[in-house]
PDB file of C-alpha atoms in Angstrom:
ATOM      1  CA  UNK A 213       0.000   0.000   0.000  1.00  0.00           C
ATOM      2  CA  UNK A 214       1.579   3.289  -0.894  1.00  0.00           C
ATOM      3  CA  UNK A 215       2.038   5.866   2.023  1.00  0.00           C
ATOM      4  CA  UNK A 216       3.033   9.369   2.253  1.00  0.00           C
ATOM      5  CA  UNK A 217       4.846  10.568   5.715  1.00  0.00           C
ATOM      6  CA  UNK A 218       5.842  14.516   6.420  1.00  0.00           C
ATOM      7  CA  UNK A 219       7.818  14.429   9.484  1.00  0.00           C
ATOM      8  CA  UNK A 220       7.676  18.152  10.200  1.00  0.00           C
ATOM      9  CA  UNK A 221       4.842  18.788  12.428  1.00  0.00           C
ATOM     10  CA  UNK A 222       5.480  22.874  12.373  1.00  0.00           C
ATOM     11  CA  UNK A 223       8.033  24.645  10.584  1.00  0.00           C
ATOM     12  CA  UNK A 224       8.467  28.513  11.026  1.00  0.00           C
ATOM     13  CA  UNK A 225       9.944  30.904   8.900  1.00  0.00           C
ATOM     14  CA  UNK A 226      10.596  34.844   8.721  1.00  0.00           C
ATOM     15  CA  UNK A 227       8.554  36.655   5.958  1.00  0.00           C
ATOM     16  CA  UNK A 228      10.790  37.280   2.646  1.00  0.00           C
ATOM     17  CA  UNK A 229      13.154  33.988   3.975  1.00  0.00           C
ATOM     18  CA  UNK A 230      13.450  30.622   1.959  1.00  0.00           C
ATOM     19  CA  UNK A 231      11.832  27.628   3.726  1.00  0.00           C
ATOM     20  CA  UNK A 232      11.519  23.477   2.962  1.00  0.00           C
ATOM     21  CA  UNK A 233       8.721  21.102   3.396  1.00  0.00           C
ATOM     22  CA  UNK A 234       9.718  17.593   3.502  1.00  0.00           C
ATOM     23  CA  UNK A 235       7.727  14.543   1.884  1.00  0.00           C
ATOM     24  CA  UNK A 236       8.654  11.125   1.682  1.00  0.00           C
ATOM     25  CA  UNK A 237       6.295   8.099  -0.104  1.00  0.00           C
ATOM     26  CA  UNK A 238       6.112   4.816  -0.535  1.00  0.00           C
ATOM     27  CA  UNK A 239       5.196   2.936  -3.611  1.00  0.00           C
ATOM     28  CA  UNK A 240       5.700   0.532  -5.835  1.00  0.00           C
ATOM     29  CA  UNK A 241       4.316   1.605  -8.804  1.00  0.00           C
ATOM     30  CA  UNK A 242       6.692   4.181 -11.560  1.00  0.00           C
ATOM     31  CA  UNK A 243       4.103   6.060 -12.870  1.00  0.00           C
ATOM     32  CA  UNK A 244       2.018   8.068 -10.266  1.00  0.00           C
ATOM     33  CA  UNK A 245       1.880  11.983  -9.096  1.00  0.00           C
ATOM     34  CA  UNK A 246       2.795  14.161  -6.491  1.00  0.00           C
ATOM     35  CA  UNK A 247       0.924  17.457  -5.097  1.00  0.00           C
ATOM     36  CA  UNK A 248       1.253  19.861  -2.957  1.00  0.00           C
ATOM     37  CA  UNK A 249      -1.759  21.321  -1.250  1.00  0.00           C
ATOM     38  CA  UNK A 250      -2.388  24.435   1.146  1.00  0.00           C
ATOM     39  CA  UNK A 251      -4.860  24.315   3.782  1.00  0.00           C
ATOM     40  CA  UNK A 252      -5.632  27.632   5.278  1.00  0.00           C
ATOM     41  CA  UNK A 253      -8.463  28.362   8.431  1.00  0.00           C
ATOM     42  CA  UNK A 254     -10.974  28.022   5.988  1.00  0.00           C
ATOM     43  CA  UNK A 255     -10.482  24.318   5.513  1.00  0.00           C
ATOM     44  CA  UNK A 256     -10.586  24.531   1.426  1.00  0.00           C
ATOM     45  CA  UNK A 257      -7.515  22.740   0.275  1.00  0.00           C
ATOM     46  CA  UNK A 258      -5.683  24.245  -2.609  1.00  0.00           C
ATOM     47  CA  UNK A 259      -3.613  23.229  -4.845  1.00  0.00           C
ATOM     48  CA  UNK A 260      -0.046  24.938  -5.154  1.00  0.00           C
ATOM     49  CA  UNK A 261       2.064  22.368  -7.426  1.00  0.00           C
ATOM     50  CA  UNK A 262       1.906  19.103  -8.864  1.00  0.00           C
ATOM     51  CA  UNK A 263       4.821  16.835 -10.239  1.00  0.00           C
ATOM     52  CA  UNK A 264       4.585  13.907 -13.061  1.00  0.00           C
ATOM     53  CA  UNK A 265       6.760  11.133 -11.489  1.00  0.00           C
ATOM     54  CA  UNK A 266       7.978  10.488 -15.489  1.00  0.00           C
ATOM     55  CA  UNK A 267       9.217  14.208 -15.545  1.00  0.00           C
ATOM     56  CA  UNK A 268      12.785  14.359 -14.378  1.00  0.00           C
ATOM     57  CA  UNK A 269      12.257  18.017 -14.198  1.00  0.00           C
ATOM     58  CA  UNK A 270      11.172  19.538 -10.737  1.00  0.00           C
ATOM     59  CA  UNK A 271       8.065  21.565 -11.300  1.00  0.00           C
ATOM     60  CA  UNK A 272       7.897  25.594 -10.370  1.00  0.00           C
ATOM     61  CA  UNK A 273       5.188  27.552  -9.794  1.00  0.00           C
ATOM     62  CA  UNK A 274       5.810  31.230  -9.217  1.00  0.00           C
ATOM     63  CA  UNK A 275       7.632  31.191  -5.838  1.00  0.00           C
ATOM     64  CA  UNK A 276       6.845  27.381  -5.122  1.00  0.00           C
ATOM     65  CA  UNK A 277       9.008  24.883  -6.095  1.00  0.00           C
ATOM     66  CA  UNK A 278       9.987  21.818  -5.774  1.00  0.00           C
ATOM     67  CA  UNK A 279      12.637  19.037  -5.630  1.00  0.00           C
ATOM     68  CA  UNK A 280      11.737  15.759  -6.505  1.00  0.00           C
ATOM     69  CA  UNK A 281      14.160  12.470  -5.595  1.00  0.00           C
ATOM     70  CA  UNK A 282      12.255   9.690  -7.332  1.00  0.00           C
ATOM     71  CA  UNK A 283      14.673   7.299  -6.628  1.00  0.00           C
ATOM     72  CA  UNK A 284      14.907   8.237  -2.963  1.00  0.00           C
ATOM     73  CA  UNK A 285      11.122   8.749  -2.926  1.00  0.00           C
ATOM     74  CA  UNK A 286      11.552  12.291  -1.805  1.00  0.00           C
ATOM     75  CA  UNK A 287       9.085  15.436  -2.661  1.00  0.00           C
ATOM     76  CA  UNK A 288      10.016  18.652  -0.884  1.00  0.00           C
ATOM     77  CA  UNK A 289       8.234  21.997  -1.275  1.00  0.00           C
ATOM     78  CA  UNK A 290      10.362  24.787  -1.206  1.00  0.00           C
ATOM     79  CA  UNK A 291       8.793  28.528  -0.675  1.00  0.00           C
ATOM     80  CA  UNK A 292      11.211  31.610  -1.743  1.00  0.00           C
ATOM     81  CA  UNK A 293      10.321  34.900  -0.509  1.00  0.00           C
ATOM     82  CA  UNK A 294       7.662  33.862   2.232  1.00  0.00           C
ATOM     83  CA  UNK A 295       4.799  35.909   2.689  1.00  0.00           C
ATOM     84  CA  UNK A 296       2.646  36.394   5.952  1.00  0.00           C
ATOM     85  CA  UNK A 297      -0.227  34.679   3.196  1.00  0.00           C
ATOM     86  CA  UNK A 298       1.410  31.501   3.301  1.00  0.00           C
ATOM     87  CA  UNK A 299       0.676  30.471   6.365  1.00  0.00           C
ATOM     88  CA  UNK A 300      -1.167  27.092   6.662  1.00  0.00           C
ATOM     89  CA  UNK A 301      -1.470  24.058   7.078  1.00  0.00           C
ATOM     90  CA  UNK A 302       0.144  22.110   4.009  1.00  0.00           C
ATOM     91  CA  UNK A 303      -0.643  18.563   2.997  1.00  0.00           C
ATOM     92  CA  UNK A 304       1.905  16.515   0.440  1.00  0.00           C
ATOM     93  CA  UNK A 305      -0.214  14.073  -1.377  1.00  0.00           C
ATOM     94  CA  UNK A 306       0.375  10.817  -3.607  1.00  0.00           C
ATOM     95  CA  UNK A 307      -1.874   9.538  -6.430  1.00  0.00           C
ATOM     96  CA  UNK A 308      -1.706   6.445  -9.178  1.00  0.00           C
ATOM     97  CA  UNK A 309      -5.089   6.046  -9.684  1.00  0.00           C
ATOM     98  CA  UNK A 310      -8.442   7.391  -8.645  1.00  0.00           C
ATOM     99  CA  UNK A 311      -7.860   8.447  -5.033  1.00  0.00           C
ATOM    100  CA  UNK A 312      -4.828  11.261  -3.613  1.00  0.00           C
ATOM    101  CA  UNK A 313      -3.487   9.457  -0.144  1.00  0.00           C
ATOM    102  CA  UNK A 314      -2.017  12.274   2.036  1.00  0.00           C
ATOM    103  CA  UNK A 315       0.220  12.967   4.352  1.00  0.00           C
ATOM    104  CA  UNK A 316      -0.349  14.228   8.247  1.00  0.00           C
ATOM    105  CA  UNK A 317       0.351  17.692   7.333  1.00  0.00           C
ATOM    106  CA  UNK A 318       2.912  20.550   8.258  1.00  0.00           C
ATOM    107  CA  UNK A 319       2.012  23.383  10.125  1.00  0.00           C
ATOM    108  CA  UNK A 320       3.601  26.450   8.339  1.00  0.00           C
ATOM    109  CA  UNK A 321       3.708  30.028  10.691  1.00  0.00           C
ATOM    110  CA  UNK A 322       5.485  32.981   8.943  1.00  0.00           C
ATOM    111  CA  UNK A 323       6.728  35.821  11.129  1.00  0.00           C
ATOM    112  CA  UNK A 324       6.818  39.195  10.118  1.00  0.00           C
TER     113      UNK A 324
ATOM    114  CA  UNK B 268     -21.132  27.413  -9.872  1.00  0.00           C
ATOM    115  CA  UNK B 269     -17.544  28.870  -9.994  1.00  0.00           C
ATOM    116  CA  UNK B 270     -16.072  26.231  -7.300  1.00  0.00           C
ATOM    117  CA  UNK B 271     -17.268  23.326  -5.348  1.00  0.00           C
ATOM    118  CA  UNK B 272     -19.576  24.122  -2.834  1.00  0.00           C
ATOM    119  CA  UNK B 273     -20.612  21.703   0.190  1.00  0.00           C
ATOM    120  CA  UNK B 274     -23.867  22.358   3.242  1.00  0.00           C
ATOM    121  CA  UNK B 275     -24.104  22.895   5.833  1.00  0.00           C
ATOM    122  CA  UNK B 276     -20.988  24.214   6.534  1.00  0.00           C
ATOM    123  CA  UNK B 277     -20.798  22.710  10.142  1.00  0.00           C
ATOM    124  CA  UNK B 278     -23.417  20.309  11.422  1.00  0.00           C
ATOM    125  CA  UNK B 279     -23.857  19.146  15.297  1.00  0.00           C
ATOM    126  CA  UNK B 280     -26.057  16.130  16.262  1.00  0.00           C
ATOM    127  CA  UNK B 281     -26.276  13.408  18.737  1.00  0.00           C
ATOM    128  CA  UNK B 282     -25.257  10.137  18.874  1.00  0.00           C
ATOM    129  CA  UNK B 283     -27.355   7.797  17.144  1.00  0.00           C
ATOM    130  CA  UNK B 284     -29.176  10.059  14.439  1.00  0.00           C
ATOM    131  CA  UNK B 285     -28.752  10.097  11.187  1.00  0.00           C
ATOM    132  CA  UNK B 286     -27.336  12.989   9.195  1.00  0.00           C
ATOM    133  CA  UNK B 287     -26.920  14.237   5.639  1.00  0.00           C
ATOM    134  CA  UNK B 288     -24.070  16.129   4.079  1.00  0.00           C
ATOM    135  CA  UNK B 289     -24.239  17.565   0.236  1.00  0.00           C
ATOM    136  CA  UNK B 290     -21.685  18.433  -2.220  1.00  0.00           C
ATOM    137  CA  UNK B 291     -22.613  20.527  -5.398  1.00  0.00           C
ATOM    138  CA  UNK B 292     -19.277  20.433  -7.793  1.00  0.00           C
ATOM    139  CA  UNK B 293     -17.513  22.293 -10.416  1.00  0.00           C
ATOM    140  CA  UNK B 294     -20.258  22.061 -13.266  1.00  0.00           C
ATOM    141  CA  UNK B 295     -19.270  19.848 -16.083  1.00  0.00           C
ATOM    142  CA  UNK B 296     -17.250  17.716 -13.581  1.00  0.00           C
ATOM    143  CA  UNK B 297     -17.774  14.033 -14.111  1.00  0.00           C
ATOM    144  CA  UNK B 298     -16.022  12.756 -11.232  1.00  0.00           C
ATOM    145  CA  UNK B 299     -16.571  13.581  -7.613  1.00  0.00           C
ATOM    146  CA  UNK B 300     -14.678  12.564  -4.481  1.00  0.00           C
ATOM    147  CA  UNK B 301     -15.754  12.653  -0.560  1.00  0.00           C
ATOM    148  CA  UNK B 302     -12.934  12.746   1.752  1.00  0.00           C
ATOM    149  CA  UNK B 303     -13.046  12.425   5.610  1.00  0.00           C
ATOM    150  CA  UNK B 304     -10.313  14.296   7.710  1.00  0.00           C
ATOM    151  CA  UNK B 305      -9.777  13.948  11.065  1.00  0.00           C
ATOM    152  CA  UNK B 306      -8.544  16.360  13.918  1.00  0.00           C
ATOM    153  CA  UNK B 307      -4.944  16.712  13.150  1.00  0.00           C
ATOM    154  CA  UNK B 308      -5.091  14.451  10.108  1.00  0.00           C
ATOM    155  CA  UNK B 309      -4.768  14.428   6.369  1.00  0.00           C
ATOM    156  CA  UNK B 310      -7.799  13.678   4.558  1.00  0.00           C
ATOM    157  CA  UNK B 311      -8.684  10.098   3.955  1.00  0.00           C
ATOM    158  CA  UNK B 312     -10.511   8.945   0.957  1.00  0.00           C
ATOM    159  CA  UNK B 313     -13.804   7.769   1.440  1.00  0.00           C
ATOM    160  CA  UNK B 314     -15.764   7.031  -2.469  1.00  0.00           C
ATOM    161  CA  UNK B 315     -15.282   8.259  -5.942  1.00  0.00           C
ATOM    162  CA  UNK B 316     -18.091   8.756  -8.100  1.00  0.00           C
ATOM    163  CA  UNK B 317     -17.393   8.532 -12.457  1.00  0.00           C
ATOM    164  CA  UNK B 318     -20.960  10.086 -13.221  1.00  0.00           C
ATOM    165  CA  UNK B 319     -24.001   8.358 -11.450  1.00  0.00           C
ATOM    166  CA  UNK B 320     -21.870   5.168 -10.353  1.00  0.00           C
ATOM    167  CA  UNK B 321     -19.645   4.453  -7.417  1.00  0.00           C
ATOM    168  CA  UNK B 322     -16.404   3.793  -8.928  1.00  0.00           C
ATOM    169  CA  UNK B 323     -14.607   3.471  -5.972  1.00  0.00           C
ATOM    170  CA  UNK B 324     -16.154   2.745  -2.391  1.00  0.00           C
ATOM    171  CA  UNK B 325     -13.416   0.880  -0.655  1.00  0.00           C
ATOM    172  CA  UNK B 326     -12.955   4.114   1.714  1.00  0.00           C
ATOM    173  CA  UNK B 327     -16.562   3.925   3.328  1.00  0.00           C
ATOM    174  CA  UNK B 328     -15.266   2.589   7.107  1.00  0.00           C
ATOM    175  CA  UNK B 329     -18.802   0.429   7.603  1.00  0.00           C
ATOM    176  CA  UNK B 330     -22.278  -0.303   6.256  1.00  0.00           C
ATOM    177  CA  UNK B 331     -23.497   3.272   8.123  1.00  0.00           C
ATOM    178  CA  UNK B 332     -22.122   5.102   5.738  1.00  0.00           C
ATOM    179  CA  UNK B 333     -23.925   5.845   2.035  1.00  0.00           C
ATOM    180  CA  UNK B 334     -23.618   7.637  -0.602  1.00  0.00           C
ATOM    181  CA  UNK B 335     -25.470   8.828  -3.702  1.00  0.00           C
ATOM    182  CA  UNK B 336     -25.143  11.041  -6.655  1.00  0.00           C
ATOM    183  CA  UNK B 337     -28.488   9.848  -8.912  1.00  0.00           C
ATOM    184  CA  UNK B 338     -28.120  12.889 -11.296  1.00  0.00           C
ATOM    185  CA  UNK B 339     -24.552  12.620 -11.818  1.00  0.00           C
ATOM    186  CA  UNK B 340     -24.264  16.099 -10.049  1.00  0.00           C
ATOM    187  CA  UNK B 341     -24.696  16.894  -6.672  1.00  0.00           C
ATOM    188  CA  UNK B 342     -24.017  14.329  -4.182  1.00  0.00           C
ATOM    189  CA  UNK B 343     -25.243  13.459  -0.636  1.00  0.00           C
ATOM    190  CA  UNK B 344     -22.895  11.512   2.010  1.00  0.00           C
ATOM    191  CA  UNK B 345     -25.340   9.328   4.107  1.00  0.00           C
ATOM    192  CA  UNK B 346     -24.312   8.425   7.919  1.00  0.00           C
ATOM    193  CA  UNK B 347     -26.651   6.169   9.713  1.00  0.00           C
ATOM    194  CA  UNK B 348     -26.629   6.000  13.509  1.00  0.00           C
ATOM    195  CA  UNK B 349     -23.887   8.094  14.275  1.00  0.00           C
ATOM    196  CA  UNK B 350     -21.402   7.714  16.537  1.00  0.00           C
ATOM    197  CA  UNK B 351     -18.253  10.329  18.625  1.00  0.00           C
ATOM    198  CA  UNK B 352     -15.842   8.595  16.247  1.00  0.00           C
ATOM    199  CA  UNK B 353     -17.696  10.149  12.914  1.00  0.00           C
ATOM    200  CA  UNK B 354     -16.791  13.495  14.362  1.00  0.00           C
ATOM    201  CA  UNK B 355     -14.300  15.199  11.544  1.00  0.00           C
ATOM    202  CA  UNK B 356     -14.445  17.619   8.747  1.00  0.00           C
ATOM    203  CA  UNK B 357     -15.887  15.917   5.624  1.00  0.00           C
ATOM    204  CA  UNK B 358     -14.551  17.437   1.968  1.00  0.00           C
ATOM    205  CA  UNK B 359     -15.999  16.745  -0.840  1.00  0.00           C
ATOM    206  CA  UNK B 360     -13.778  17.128  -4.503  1.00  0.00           C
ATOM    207  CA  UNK B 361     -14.071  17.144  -8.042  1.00  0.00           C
ATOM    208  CA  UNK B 362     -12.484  16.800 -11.515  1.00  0.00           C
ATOM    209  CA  UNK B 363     -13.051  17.297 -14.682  1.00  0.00           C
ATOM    210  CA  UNK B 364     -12.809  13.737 -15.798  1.00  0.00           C
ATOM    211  CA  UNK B 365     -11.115  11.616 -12.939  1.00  0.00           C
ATOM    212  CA  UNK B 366      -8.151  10.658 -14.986  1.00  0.00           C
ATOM    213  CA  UNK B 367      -4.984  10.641 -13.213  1.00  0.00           C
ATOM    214  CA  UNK B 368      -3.729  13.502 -15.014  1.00  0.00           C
ATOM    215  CA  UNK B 369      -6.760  15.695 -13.926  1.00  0.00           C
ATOM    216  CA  UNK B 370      -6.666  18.516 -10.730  1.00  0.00           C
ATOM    217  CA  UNK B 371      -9.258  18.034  -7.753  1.00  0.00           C
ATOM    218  CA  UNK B 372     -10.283  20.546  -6.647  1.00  0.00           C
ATOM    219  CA  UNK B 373     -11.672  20.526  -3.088  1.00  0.00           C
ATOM    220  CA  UNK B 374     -14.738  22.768  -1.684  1.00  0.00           C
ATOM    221  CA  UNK B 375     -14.906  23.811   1.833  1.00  0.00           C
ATOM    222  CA  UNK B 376     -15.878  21.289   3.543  1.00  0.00           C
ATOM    223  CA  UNK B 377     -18.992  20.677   6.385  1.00  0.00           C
ATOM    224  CA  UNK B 378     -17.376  20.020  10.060  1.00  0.00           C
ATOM    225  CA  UNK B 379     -19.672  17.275  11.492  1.00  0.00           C
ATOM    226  CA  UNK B 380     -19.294  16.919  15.403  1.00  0.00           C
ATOM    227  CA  UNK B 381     -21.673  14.094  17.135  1.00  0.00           C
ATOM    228  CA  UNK B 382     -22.170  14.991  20.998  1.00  0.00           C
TER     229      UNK B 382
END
């Protein structure tokens, strides 16, 4: 059974600072997809980036990147130039076929 | 409507009655996913929908829980006798045409707490 695990509980960083979300999965399969979604207060979980495990390269998305390790089953989410908006919960999520298994979530605070 | 929408937004019962929880998606969407996420959690899946059908049901925890989507729209989650341990924040998603490739997007979800 594939499994996604994110290790950081809460992670704080200083508005305008660089700061890294870790993701690790398990799977067997080669072909699946990666996400990364934001959960703010209002409980609607967005997406911010997605990755194509066939891609080699990591996917950006404004000031949210990634770097993806398929071979060490690794998907971290790295924010440049934080803003006090990006605060939130954020979820790393797995999917091969119909359903997105995520993990237990990091709690992101950003300090002014 | 421009995103998915789900009502109520938070619902409070008591143990042992039976409550319903709806989920209008993106229009045009032809799948539609309910998740259930616990305090502190990530969301766990619960059923897909491809249209009218159950695609996927192996998330449903027991027999008390039902769901429908008879139009191929909206869809209503079903919980029969409920019990503390129901208690979470139900989301409901959907895409455009549930292939891997394609984006769910979630609505806001209704926070169910059983007293």
């Amino acid at each position: 059974a594939q499994t996604v695990t994110q290790s950081q509980p809460e992670m704080s960083v200083q508005e305008a600072e660089t700061v890294t979300l870790s993701c690790t999965y398990d799977t067997s399969e080669s072909d699946y997809y990666l996400f990364w979604y934001k959960q703010p207060p209002s409980r609607q979980m967005i997406l911010v980036i997605r990755q194509e495990a066939y891609k080699q390269q990591n996917a950006t998305e404004n000031r949210f990147s990634v770097n993806f390790q398929k071979a060490a089953k690794s998907f971290s989410l790295k924010i440049s130039d934080s803003q006090l908006g990006d605060a939130a919960m954020y979820f790393c999520a797995y999917r091969n076929s119909d359903k997105l298994i995520f993990g237990t979530g990091t709690r992101l605070q950003v300090f002014p | 409507g421009a995103g998915v929408s789900q009502t109520p937004s938070n619902k409070v019962t008591e143990k042992g009655k039976y409550v319903e929880l709806r989920c209008d998606p993106i229009s045009g969407h032809t799948a539609l996913y309910w998740y259930r996420q616990s305090l502190g959690q990530g969301p766990e899946f619960l059923i897909y929908f491809q249209g009218t059908g159950a695609a996927d049901d192996s998330g449903l925890p027991n027999d008390r829980f039902f769901a429908v989507r008879p139009e191929g729209s909206v869809s209503t989650l079903k919980i029969q006798r409920t019990e503390r341990g129901d208690s979470a924040v139900y989301l409901c998603a959907s895409s455009l045409f549930g292939l891997s490739t394609d984006t769910q997007y979630f609505g806001p979800g209704t926070r169910l707490t059983v007293l």
